[in-house]
PDB file of C-alpha atoms in Angstrom:
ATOM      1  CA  UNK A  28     -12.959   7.600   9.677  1.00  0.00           C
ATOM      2  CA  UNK A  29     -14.733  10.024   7.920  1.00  0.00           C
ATOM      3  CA  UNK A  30     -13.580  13.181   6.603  1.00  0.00           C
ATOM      4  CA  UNK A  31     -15.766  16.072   4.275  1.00  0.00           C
ATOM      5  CA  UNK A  32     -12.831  16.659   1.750  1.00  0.00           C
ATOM      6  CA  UNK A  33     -14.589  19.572  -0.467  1.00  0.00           C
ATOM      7  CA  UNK A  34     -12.908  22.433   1.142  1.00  0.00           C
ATOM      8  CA  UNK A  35      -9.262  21.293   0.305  1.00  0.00           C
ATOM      9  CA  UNK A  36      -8.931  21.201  -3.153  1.00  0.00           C
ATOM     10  CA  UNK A  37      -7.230  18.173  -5.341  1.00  0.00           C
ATOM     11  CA  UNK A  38      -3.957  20.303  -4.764  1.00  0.00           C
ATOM     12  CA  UNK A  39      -4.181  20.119  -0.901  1.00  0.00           C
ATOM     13  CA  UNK A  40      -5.338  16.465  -1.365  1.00  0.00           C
ATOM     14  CA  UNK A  41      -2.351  14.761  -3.936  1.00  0.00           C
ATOM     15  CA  UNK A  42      -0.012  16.995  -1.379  1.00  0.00           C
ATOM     16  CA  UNK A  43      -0.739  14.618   1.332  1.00  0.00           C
ATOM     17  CA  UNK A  44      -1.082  11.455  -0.524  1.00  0.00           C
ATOM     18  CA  UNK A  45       2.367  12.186  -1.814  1.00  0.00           C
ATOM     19  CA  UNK A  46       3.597  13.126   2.179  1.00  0.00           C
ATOM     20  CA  UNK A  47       1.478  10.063   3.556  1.00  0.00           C
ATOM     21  CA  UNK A  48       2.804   7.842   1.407  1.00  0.00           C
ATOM     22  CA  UNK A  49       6.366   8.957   1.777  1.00  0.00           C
ATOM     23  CA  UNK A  50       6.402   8.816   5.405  1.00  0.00           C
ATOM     24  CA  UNK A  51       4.978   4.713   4.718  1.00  0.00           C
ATOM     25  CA  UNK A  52       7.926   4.009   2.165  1.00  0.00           C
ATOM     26  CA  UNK A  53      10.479   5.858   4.706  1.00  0.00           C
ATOM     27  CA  UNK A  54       9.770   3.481   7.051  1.00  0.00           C
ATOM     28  CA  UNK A  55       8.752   0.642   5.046  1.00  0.00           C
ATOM     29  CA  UNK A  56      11.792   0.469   2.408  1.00  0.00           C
ATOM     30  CA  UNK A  57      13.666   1.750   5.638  1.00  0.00           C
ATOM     31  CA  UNK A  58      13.771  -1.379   7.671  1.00  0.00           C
ATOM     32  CA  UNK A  59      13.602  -3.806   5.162  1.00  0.00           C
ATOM     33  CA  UNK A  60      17.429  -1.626   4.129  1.00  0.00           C
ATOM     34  CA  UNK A  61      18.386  -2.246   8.076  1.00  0.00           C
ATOM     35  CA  UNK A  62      17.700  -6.082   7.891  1.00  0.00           C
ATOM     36  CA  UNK A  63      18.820  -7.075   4.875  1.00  0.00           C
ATOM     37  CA  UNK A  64      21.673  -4.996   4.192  1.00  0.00           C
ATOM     38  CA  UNK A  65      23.336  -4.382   8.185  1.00  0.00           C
ATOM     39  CA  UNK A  66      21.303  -7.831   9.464  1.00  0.00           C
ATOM     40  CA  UNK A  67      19.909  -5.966  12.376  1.00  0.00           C
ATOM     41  CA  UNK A  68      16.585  -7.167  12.928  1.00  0.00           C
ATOM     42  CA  UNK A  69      14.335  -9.781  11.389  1.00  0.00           C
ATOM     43  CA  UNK A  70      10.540 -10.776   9.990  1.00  0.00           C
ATOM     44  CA  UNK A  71       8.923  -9.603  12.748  1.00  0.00           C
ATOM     45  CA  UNK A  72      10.598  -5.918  12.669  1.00  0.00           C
ATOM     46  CA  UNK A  73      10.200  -5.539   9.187  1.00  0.00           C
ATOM     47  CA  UNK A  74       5.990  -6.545   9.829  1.00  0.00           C
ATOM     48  CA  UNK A  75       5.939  -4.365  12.583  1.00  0.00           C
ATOM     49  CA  UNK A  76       7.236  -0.837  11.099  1.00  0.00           C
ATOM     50  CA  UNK A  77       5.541  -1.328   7.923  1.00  0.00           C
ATOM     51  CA  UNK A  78       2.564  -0.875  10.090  1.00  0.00           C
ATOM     52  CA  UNK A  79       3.566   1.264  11.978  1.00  0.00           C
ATOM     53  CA  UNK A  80       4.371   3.365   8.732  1.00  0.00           C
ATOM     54  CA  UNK A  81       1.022   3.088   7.758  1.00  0.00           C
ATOM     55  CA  UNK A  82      -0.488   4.152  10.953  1.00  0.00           C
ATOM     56  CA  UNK A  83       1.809   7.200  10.837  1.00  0.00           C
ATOM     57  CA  UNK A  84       1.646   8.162   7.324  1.00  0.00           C
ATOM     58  CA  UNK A  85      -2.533   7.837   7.662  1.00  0.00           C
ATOM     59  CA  UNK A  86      -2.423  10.329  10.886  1.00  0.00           C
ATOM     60  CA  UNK A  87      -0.634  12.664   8.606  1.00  0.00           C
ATOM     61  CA  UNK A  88      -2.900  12.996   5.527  1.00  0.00           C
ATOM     62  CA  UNK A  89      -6.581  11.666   6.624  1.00  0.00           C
ATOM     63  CA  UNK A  90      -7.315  15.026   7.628  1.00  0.00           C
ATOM     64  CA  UNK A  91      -6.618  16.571   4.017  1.00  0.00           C
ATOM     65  CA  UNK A  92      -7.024  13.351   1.839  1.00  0.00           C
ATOM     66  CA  UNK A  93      -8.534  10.369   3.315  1.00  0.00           C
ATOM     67  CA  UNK A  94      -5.380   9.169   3.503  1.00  0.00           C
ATOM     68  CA  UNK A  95      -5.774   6.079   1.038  1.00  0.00           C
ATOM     69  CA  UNK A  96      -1.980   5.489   0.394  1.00  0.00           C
ATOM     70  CA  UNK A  97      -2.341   2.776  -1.910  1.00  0.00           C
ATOM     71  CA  UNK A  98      -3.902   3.454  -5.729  1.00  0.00           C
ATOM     72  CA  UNK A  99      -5.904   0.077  -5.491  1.00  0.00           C
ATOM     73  CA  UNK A 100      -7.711   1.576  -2.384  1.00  0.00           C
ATOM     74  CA  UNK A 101      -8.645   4.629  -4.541  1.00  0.00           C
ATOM     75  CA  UNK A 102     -10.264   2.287  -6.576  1.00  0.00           C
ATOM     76  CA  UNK A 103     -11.994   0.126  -4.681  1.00  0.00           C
ATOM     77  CA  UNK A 104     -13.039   3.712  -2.927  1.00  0.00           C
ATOM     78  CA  UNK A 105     -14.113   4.600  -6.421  1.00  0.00           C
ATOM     79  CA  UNK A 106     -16.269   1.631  -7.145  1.00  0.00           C
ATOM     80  CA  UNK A 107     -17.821   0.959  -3.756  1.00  0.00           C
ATOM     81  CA  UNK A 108     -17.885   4.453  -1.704  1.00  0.00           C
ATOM     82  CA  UNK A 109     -18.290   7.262  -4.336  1.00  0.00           C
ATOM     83  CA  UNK A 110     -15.097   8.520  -4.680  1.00  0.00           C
ATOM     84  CA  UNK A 111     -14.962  10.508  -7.643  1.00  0.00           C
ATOM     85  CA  UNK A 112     -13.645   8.846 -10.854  1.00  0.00           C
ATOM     86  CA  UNK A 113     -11.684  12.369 -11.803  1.00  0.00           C
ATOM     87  CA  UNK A 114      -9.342  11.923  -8.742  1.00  0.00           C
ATOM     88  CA  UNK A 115      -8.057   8.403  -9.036  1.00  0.00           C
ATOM     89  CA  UNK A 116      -5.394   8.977 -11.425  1.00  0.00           C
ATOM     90  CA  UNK A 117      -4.217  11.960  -9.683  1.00  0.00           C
ATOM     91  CA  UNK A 118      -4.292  10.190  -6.162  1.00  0.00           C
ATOM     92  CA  UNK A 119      -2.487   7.429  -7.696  1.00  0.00           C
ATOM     93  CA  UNK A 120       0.291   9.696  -9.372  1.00  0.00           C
ATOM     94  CA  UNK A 121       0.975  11.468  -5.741  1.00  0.00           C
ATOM     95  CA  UNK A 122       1.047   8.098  -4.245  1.00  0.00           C
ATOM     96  CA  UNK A 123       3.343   6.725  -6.224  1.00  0.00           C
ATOM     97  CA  UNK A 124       5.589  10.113  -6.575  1.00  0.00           C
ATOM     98  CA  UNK A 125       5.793  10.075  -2.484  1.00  0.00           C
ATOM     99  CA  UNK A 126       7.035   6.428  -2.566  1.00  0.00           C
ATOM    100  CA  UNK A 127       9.363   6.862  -5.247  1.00  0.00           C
ATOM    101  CA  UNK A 128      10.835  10.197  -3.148  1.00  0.00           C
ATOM    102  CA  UNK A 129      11.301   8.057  -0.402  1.00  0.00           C
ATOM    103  CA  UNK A 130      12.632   5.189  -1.871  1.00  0.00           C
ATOM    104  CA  UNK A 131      15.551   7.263  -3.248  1.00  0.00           C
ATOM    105  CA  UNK A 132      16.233   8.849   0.444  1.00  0.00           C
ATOM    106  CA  UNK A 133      16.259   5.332   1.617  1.00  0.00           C
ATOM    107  CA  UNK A 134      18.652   4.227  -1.124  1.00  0.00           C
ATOM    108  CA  UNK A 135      20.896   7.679  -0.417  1.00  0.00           C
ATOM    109  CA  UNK A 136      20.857   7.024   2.886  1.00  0.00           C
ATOM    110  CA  UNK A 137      21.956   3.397   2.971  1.00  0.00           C
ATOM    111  CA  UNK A 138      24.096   3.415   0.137  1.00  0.00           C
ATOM    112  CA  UNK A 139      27.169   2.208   2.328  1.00  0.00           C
ATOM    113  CA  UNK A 140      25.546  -1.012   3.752  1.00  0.00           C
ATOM    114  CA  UNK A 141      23.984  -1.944   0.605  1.00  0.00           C
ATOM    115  CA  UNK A 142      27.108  -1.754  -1.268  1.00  0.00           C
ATOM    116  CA  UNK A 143      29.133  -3.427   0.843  1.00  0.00           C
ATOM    117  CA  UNK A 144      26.533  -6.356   1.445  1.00  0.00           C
ATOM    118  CA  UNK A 145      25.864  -6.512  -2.351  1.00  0.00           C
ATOM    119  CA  UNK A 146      28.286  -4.734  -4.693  1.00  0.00           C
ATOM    120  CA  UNK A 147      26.677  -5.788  -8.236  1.00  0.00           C
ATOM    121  CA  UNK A 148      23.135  -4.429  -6.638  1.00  0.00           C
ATOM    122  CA  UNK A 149      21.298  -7.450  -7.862  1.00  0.00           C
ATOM    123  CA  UNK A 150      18.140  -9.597  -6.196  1.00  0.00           C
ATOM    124  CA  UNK A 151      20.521  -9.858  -3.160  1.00  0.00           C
ATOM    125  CA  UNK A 152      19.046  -6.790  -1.737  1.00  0.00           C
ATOM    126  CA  UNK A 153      16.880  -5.876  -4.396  1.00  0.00           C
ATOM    127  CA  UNK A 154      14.205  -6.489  -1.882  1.00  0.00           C
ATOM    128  CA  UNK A 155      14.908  -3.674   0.272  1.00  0.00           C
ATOM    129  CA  UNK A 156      12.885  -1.891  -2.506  1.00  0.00           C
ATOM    130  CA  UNK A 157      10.701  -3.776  -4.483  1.00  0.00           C
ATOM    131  CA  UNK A 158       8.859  -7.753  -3.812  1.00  0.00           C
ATOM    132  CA  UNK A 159       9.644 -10.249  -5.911  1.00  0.00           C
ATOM    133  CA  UNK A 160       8.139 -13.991  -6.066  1.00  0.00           C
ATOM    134  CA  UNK A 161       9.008 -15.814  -2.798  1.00  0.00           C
ATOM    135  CA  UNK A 162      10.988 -12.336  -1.489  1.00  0.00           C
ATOM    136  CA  UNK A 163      13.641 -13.498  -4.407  1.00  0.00           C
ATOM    137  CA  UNK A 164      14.964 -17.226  -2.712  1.00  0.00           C
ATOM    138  CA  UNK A 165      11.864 -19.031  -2.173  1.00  0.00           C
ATOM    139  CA  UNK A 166      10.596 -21.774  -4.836  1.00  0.00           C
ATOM    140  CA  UNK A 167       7.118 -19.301  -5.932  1.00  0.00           C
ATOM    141  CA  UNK A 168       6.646 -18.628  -9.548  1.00  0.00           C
ATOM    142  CA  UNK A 169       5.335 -15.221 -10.985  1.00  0.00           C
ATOM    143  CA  UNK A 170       1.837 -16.870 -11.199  1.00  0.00           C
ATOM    144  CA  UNK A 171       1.790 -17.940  -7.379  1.00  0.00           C
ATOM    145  CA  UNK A 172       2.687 -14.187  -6.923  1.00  0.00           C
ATOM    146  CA  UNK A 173      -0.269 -13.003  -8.715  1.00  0.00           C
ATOM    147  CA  UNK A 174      -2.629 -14.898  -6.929  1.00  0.00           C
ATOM    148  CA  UNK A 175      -1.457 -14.141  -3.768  1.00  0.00           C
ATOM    149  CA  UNK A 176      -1.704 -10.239  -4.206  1.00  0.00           C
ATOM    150  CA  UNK A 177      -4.998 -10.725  -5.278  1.00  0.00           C
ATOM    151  CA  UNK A 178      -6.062 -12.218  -1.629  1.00  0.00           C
ATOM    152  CA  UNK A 179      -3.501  -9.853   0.130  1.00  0.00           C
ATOM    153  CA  UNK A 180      -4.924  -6.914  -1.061  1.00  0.00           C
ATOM    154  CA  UNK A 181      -8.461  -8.063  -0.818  1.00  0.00           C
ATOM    155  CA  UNK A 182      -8.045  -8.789   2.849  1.00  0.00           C
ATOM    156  CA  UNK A 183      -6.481  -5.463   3.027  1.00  0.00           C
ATOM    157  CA  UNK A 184      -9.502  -4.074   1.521  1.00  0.00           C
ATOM    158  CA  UNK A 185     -12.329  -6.005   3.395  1.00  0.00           C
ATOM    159  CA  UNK A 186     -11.586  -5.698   6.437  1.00  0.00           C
ATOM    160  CA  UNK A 187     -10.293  -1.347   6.049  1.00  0.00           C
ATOM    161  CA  UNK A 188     -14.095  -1.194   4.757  1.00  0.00           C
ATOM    162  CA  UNK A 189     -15.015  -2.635   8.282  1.00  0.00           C
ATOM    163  CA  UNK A 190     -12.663  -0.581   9.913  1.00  0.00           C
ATOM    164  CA  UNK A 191     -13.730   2.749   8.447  1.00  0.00           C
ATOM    165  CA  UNK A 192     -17.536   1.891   8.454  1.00  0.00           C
ATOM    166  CA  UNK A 193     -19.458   3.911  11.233  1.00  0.00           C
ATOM    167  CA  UNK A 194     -22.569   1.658  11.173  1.00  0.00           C
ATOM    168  CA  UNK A 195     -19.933  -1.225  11.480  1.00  0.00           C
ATOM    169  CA  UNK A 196     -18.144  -1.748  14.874  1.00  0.00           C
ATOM    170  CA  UNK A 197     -15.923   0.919  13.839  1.00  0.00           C
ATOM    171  CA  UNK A 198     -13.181   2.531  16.206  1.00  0.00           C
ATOM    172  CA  UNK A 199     -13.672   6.127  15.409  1.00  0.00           C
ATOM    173  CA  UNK A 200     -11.606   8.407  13.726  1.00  0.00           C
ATOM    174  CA  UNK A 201      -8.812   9.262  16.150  1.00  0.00           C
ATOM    175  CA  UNK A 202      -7.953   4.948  16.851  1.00  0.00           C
ATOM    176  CA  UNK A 203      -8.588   3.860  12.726  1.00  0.00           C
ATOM    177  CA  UNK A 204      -4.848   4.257  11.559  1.00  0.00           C
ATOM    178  CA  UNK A 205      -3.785   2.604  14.562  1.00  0.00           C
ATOM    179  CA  UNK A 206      -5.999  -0.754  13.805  1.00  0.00           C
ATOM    180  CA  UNK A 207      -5.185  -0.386   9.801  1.00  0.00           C
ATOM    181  CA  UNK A 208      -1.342  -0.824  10.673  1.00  0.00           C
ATOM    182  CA  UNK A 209      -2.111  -3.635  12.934  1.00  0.00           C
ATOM    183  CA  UNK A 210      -3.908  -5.144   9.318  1.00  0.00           C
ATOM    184  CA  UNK A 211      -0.992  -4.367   7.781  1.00  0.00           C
ATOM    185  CA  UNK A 212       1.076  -5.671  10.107  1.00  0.00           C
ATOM    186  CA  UNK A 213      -1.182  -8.833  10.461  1.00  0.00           C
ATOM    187  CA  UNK A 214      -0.690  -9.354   6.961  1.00  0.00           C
ATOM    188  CA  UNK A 215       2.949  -9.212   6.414  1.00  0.00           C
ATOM    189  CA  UNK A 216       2.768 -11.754   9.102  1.00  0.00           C
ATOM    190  CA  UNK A 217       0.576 -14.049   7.290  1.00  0.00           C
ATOM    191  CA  UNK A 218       0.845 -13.260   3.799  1.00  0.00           C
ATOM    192  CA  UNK A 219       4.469 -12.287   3.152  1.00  0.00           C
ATOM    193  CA  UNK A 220       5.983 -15.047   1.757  1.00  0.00           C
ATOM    194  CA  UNK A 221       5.187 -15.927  -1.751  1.00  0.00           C
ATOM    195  CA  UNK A 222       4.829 -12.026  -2.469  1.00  0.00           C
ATOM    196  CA  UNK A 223       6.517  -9.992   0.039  1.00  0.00           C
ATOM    197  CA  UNK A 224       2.839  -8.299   0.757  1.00  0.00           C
ATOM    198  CA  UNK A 225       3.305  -5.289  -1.690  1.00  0.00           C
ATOM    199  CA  UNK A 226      -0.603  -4.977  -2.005  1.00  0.00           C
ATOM    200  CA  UNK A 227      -0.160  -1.641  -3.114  1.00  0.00           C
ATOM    201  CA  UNK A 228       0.884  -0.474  -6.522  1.00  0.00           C
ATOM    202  CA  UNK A 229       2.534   2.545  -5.539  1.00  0.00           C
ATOM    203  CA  UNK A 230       4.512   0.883  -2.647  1.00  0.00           C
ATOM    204  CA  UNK A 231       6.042  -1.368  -5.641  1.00  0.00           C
ATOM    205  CA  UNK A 232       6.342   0.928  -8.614  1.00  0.00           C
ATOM    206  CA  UNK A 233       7.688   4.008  -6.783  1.00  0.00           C
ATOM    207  CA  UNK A 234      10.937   1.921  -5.280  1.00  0.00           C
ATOM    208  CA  UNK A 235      11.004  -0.173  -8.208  1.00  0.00           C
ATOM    209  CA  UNK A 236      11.876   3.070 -10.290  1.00  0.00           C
ATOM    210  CA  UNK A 237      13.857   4.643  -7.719  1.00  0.00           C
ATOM    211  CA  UNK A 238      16.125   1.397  -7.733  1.00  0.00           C
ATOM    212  CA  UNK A 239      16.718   0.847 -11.075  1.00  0.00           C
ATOM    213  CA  UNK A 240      17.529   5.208 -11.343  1.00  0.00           C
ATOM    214  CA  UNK A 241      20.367   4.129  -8.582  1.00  0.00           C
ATOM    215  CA  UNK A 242      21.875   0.903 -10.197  1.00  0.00           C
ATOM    216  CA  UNK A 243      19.794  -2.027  -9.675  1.00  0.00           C
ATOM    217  CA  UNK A 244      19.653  -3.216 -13.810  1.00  0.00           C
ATOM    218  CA  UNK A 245      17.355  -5.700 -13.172  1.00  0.00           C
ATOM    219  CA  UNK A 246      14.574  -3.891 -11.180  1.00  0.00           C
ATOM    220  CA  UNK A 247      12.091  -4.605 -13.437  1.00  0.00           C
ATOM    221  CA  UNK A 248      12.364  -8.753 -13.583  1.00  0.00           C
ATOM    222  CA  UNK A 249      12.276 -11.329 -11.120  1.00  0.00           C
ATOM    223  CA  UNK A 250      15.087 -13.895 -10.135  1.00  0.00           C
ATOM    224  CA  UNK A 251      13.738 -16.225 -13.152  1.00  0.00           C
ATOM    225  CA  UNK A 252      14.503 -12.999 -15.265  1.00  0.00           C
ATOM    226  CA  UNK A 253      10.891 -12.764 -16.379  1.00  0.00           C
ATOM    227  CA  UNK A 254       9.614  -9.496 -16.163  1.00  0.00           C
ATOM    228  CA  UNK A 255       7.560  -9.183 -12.762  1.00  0.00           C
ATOM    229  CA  UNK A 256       6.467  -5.202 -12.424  1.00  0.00           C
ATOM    230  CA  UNK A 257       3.421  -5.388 -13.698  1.00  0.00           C
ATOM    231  CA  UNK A 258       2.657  -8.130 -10.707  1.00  0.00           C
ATOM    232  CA  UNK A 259       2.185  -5.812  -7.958  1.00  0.00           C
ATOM    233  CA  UNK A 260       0.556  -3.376 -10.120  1.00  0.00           C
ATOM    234  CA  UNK A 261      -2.023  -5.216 -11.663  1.00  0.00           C
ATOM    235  CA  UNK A 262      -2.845  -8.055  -8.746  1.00  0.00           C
ATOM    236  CA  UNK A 263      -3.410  -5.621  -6.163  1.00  0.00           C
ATOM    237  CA  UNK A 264      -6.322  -3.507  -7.950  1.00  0.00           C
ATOM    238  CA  UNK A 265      -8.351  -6.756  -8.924  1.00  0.00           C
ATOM    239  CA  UNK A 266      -7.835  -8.053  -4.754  1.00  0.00           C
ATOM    240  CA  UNK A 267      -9.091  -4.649  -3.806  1.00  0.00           C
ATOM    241  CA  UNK A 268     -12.046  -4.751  -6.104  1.00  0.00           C
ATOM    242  CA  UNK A 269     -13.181  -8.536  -4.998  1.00  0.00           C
ATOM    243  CA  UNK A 270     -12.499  -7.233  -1.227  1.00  0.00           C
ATOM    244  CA  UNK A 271     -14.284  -4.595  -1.214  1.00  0.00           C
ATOM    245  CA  UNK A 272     -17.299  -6.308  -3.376  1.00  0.00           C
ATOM    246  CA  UNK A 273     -16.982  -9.040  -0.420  1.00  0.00           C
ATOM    247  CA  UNK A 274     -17.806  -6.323   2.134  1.00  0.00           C
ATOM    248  CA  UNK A 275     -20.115  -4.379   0.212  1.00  0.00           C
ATOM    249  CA  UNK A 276     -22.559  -7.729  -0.653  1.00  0.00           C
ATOM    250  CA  UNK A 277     -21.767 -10.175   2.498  1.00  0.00           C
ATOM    251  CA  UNK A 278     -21.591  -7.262   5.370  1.00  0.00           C
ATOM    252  CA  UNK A 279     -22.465  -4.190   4.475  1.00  0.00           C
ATOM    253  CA  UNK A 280     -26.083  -4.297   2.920  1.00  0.00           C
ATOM    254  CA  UNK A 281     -26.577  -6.462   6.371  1.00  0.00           C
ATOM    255  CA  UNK A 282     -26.127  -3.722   8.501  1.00  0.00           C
ATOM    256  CA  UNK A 283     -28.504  -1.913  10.400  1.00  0.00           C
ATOM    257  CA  UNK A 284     -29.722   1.876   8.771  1.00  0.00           C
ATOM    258  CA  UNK A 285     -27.370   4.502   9.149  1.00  0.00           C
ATOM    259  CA  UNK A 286     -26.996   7.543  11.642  1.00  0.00           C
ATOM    260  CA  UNK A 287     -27.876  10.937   9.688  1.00  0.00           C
ATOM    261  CA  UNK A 288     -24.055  11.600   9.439  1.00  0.00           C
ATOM    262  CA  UNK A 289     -23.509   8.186   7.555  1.00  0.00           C
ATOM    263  CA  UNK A 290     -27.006   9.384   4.871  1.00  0.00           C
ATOM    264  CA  UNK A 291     -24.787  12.170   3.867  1.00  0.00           C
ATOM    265  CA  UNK A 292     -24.179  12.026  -0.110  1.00  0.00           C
ATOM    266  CA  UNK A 293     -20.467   9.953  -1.041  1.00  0.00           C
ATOM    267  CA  UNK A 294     -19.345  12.951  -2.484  1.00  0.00           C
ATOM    268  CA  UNK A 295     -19.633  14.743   0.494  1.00  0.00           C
ATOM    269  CA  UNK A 296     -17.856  12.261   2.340  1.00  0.00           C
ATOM    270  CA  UNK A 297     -15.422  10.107   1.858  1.00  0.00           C
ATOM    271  CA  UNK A 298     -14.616   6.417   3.759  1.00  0.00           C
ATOM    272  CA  UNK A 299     -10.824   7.024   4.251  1.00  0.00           C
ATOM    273  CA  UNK A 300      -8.266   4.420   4.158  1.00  0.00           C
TER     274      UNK A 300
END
């Protein structure tokens, strides 16, 4: 998927980071509030519309943005593809302002079911907005976490690199969100246990606010009551750095010359994620 971005302004561009995002959290934060707080559903659902989410929310802002959803995207964007430097912390503000909006829709909206499952709002259903180590029950340490967001997210990475890469065997521009939500979906299948797949600091941070705004006092530690935010924050940019240096220096300088659209300058065009 490429997309020349000049002509819409960093205005246009946070405006549909902020809506792309939103629509992922919406449906994210959404079903993970329909399984654990009414029990309708399981694993598999919860996999399933997160990528879905992301397929949706990246047909809604590619156009405008690239739609890269996720600040540690931006980054590895920023380091690999020529994405300007200037835009990252303004992508990752709208990112994280989108998922934090949705978040609190999600929390308004379910308010009933999640206080009747879990009156004292604690790591019960704490999940529903933010990951903790082994999705709160499961015998992972903070550490364990780390590590796995840092392989998460450079999976996530790697293979959107792949995805998005016209010289690679790349689906075009109109199928790409479809086979990034099947990633994502791939990956919450795989890699969702000792993490609950956040890779994405905005996912995290924005709910993670929004929760502890609504009543959930210990948002910002784990179960072991060791402070866990910075986790999904932190983890995710270094695994989208090493992913996208894996693509960049195993696949990419491998691959045959480029078409003349592909020679175009990286601030002209931008991969999209």
């Amino acid at each position: 998927m490429v997309r020349n971005l000049k002509a819409h302004g960093l205005a246009g561009e946070m405006a549909a980071e902020f809506v792309g995002t939103m629509i992922l959290i919406l449906f994210g934060c959404g079903v993970v509030a329909q399984v654990v707080a009414a029990g309708i559903g399981d694993h598999d659902s919860i996999a399933w519309a997160w990528g879905l989410g992301v397929t949706l929310g990246v047909y809604v802002a590619s156009r405008i943005s690239g739609a890269h959803l996720n600040p540690a995207v931006t980054v590895a964007l920023a380091v690999f593809k020529g994405f300007e430097w200037r835009k990252v912390a303004p992508y990752a503000l709208a990112q994280t302002a989108g998922a934090f909006l949705a978040a609190l829709l999600v929390r308004w909206n379910y308010t009933e079911v999640l206080n009747a499952k879990d009156p004292g709002l604690t790591v019960k259903t704490q999940g529903v907005f933010s990951t903790l180590p082994g999705n709160g029950t499961l015998p992972v340490g903070d550490w364990g976490a780390f590590r796995d967001q840092i392989i998460g997210t450079a999976i996530l990475v790697l293979v959107i690199f792949a995805i998005t890469d016209l010289r690679n065997t790349s689906p075009g521009a109109n199928l790409a969100p479809v086979v990034v939500g099947f990633l994502v979906v791939a990956i919450g299948m795989a890699w969702g246990t000792n993490a609950g797949y956040a890779i994405n600091p905005a996912r995290d941070f924005g709910p993670r606010l929004a929760s502890w705004l609504t009543g959930y006092d210990t948002a910002w530690s784990d179960q072991y009551g060791f402070p866990y935010w910075w986790i999904p924050i932190v983890a995710p940019v270094i695994g989208a750095v090493i992913g996208g240096a894996i693509y960049k220096f195993l696949i990419e300088r491998h691959l045959p010359a480029g078409e003349p659209l592909d020679a175009m300058p990286a601030k002209d065009f931008e991969t999209a994620a």
